PDB file of C-alpha atoms in Angstrom:
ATOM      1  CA  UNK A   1      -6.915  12.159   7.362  1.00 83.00           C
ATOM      2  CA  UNK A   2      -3.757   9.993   6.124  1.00 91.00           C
ATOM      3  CA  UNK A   3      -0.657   9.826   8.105  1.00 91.00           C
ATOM      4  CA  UNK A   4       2.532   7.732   7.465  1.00 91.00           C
ATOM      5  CA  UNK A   5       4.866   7.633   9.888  1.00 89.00           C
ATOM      6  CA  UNK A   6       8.369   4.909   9.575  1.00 86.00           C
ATOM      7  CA  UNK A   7       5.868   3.077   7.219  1.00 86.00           C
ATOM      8  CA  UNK A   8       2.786   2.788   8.999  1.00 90.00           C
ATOM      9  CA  UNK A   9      -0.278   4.246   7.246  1.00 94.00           C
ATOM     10  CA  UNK A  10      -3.156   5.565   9.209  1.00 96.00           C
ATOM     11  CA  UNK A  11      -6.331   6.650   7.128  1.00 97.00           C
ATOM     12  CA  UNK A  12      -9.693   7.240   8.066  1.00 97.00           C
ATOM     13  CA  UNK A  13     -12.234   4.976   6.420  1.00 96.00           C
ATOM     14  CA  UNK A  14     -13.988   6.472   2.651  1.00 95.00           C
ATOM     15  CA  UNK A  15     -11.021   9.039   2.150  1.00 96.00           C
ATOM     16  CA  UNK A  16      -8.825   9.690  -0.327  1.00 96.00           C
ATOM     17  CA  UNK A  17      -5.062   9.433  -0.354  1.00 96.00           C
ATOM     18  CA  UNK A  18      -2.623  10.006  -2.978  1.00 97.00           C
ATOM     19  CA  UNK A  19       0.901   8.226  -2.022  1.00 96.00           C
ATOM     20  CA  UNK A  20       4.308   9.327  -3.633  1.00 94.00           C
ATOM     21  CA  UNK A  21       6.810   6.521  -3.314  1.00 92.00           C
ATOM     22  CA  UNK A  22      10.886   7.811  -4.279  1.00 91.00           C
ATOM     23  CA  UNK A  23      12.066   4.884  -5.835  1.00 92.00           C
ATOM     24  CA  UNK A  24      15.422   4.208  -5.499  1.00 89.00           C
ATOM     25  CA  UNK A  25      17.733   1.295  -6.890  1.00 83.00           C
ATOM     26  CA  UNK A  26      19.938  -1.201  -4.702  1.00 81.00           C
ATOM     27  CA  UNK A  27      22.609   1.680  -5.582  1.00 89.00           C
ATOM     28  CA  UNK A  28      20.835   4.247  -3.995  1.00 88.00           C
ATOM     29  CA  UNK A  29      20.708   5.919  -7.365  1.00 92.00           C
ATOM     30  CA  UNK A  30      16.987   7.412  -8.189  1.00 93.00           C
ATOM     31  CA  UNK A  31      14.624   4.987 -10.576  1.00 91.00           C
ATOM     32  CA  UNK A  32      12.511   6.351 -12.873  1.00 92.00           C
ATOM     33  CA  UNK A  33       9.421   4.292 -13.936  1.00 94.00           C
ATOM     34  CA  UNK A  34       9.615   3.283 -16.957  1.00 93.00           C
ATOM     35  CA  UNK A  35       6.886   2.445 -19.331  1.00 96.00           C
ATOM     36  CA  UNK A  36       5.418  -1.500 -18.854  1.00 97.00           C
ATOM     37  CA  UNK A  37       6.229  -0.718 -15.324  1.00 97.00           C
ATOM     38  CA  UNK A  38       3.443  -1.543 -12.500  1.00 97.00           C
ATOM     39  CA  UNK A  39       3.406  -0.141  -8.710  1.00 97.00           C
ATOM     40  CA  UNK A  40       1.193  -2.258  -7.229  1.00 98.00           C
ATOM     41  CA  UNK A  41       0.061  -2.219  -3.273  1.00 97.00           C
ATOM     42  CA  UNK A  42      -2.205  -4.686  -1.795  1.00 96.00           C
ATOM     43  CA  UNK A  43      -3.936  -4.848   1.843  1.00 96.00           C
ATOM     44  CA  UNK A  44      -4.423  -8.028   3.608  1.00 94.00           C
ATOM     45  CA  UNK A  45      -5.821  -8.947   7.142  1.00 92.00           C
ATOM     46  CA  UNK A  46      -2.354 -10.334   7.911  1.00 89.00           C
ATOM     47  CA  UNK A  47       1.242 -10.339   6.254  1.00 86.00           C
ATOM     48  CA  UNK A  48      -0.080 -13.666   4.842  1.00 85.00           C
ATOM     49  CA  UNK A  49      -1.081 -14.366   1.136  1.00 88.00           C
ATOM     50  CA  UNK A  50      -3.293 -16.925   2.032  1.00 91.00           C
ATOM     51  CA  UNK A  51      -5.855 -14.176   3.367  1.00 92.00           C
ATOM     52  CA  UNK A  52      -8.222 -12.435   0.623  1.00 94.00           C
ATOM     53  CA  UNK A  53      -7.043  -9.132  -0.538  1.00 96.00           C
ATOM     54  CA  UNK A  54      -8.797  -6.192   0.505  1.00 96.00           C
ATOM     55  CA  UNK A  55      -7.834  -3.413  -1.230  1.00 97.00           C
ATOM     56  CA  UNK A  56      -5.821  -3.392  -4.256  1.00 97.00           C
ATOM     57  CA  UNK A  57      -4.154  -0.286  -5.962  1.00 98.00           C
ATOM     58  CA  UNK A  58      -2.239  -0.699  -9.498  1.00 98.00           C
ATOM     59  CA  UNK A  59      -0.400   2.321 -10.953  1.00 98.00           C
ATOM     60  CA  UNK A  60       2.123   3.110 -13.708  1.00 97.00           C
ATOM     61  CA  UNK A  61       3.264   6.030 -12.126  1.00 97.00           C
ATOM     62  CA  UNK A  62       5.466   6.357  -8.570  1.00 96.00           C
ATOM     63  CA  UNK A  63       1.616   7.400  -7.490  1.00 97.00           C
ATOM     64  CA  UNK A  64      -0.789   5.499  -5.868  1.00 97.00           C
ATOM     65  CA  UNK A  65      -3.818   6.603  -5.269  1.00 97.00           C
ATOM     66  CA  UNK A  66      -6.494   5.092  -2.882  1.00 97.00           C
ATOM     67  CA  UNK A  67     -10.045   6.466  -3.834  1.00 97.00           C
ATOM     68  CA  UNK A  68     -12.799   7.020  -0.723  1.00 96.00           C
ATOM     69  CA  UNK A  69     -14.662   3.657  -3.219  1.00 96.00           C
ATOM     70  CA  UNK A  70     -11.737   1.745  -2.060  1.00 96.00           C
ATOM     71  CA  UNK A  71     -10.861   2.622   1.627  1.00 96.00           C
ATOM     72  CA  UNK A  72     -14.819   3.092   2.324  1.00 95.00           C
ATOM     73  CA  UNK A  73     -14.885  -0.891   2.120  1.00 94.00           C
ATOM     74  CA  UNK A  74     -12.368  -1.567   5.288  1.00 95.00           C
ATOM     75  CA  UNK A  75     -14.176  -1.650   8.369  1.00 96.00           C
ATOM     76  CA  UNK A  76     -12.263   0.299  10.878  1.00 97.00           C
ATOM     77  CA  UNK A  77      -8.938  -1.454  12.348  1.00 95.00           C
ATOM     78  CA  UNK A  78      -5.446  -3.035  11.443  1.00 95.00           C
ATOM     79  CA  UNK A  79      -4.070  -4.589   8.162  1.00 95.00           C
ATOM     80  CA  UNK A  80      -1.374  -5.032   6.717  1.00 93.00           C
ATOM     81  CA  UNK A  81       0.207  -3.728   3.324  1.00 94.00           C
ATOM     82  CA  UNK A  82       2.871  -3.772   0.552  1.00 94.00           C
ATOM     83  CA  UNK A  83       4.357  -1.834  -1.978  1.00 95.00           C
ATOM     84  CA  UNK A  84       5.569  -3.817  -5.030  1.00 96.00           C
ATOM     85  CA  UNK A  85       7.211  -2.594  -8.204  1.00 96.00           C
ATOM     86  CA  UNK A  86       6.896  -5.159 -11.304  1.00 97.00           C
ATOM     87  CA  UNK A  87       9.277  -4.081 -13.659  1.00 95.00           C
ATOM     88  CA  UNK A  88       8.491  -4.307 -17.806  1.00 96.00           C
ATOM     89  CA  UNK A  89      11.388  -6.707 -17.609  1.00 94.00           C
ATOM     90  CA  UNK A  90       9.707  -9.422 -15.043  1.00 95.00           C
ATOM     91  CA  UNK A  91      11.469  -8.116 -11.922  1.00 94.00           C
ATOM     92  CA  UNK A  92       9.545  -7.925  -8.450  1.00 94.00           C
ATOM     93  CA  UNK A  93      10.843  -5.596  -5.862  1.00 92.00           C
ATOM     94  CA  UNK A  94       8.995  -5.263  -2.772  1.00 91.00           C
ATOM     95  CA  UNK A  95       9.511  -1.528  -1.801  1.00 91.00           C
ATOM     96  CA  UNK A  96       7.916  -0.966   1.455  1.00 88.00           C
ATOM     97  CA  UNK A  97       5.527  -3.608   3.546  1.00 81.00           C
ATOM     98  CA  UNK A  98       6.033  -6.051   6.083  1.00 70.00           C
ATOM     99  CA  UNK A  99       9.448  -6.100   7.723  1.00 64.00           C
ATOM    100  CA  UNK A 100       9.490  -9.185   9.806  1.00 61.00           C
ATOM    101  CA  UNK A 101       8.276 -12.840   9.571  1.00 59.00           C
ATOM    102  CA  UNK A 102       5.147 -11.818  12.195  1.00 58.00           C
ATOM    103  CA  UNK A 103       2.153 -12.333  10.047  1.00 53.00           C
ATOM    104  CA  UNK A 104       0.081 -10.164  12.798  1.00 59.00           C
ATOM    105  CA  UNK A 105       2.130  -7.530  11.622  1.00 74.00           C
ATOM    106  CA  UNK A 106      -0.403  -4.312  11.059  1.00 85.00           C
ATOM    107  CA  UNK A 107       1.185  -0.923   9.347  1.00 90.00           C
ATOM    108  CA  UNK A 108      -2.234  -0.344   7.915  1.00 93.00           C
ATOM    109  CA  UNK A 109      -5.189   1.455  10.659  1.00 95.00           C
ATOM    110  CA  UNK A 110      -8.126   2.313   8.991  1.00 96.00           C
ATOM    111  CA  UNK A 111     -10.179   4.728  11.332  1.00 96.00           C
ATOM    112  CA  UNK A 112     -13.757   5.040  11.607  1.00 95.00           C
ATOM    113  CA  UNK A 113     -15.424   8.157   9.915  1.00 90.00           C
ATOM    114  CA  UNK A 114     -17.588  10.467  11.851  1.00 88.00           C
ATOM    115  CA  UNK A 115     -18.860  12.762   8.626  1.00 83.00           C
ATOM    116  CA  UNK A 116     -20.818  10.684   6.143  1.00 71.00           C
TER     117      UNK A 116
END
């Protein structure tokens, strides 16, 4: 199961999910990846980079995808997560993640599996 809803993403531990971000610039005008381009999200305990990452996805699509190898690590319960695009150029745009200065932020629930 994978749900988003107003950026929180609920998944049940050892699935799969496949996320489509619409990239758009500070114009509103659509941006297409370009090639050198990196989508990167990362999963941390807290909206803090002093905590270890937990799960890391890197694509050079608008794609990520989260394999059951990666989410079957996370014990059940509430992270938090960002979406950053690193352009060929050097530029860092966060596109989606934390949204206030509360590191106990959490718009990441892993939920425990029942079928193994």
């Amino acid at each position: 199961m994978i749900n988003i809803t107003n950026g929180i993403i609920t998944i049940t531990k050892g699935d799969s999910a496949y996320l489509d971000f619409i990239l758009t610039a500070a114009d509103g005008i659509a941006y297409d990846m370009q090639e050198g381009d990196t989508l990167r999200m990362t999963v941390r305990v807290k909206a803090d980079a002093s905590y270890p990452v937990l799960l890391e996805a890197t694509s050079d699509t608008s794609t990520i995808v989260l394999t059951p190898e990666m989410t079957t690590t996370l014990d059940p319960g509430k992270y938090s997560y960002d979406v950053q695009l690193q352009t060929a150029a050097g530029d860092v745009f966060t596109i989606i993640g934390a949204q206030s200065i509360n590191t106990l932020l959490r718009n990441f629930v892993v939920c425990p599996e029942v079928t193994v």
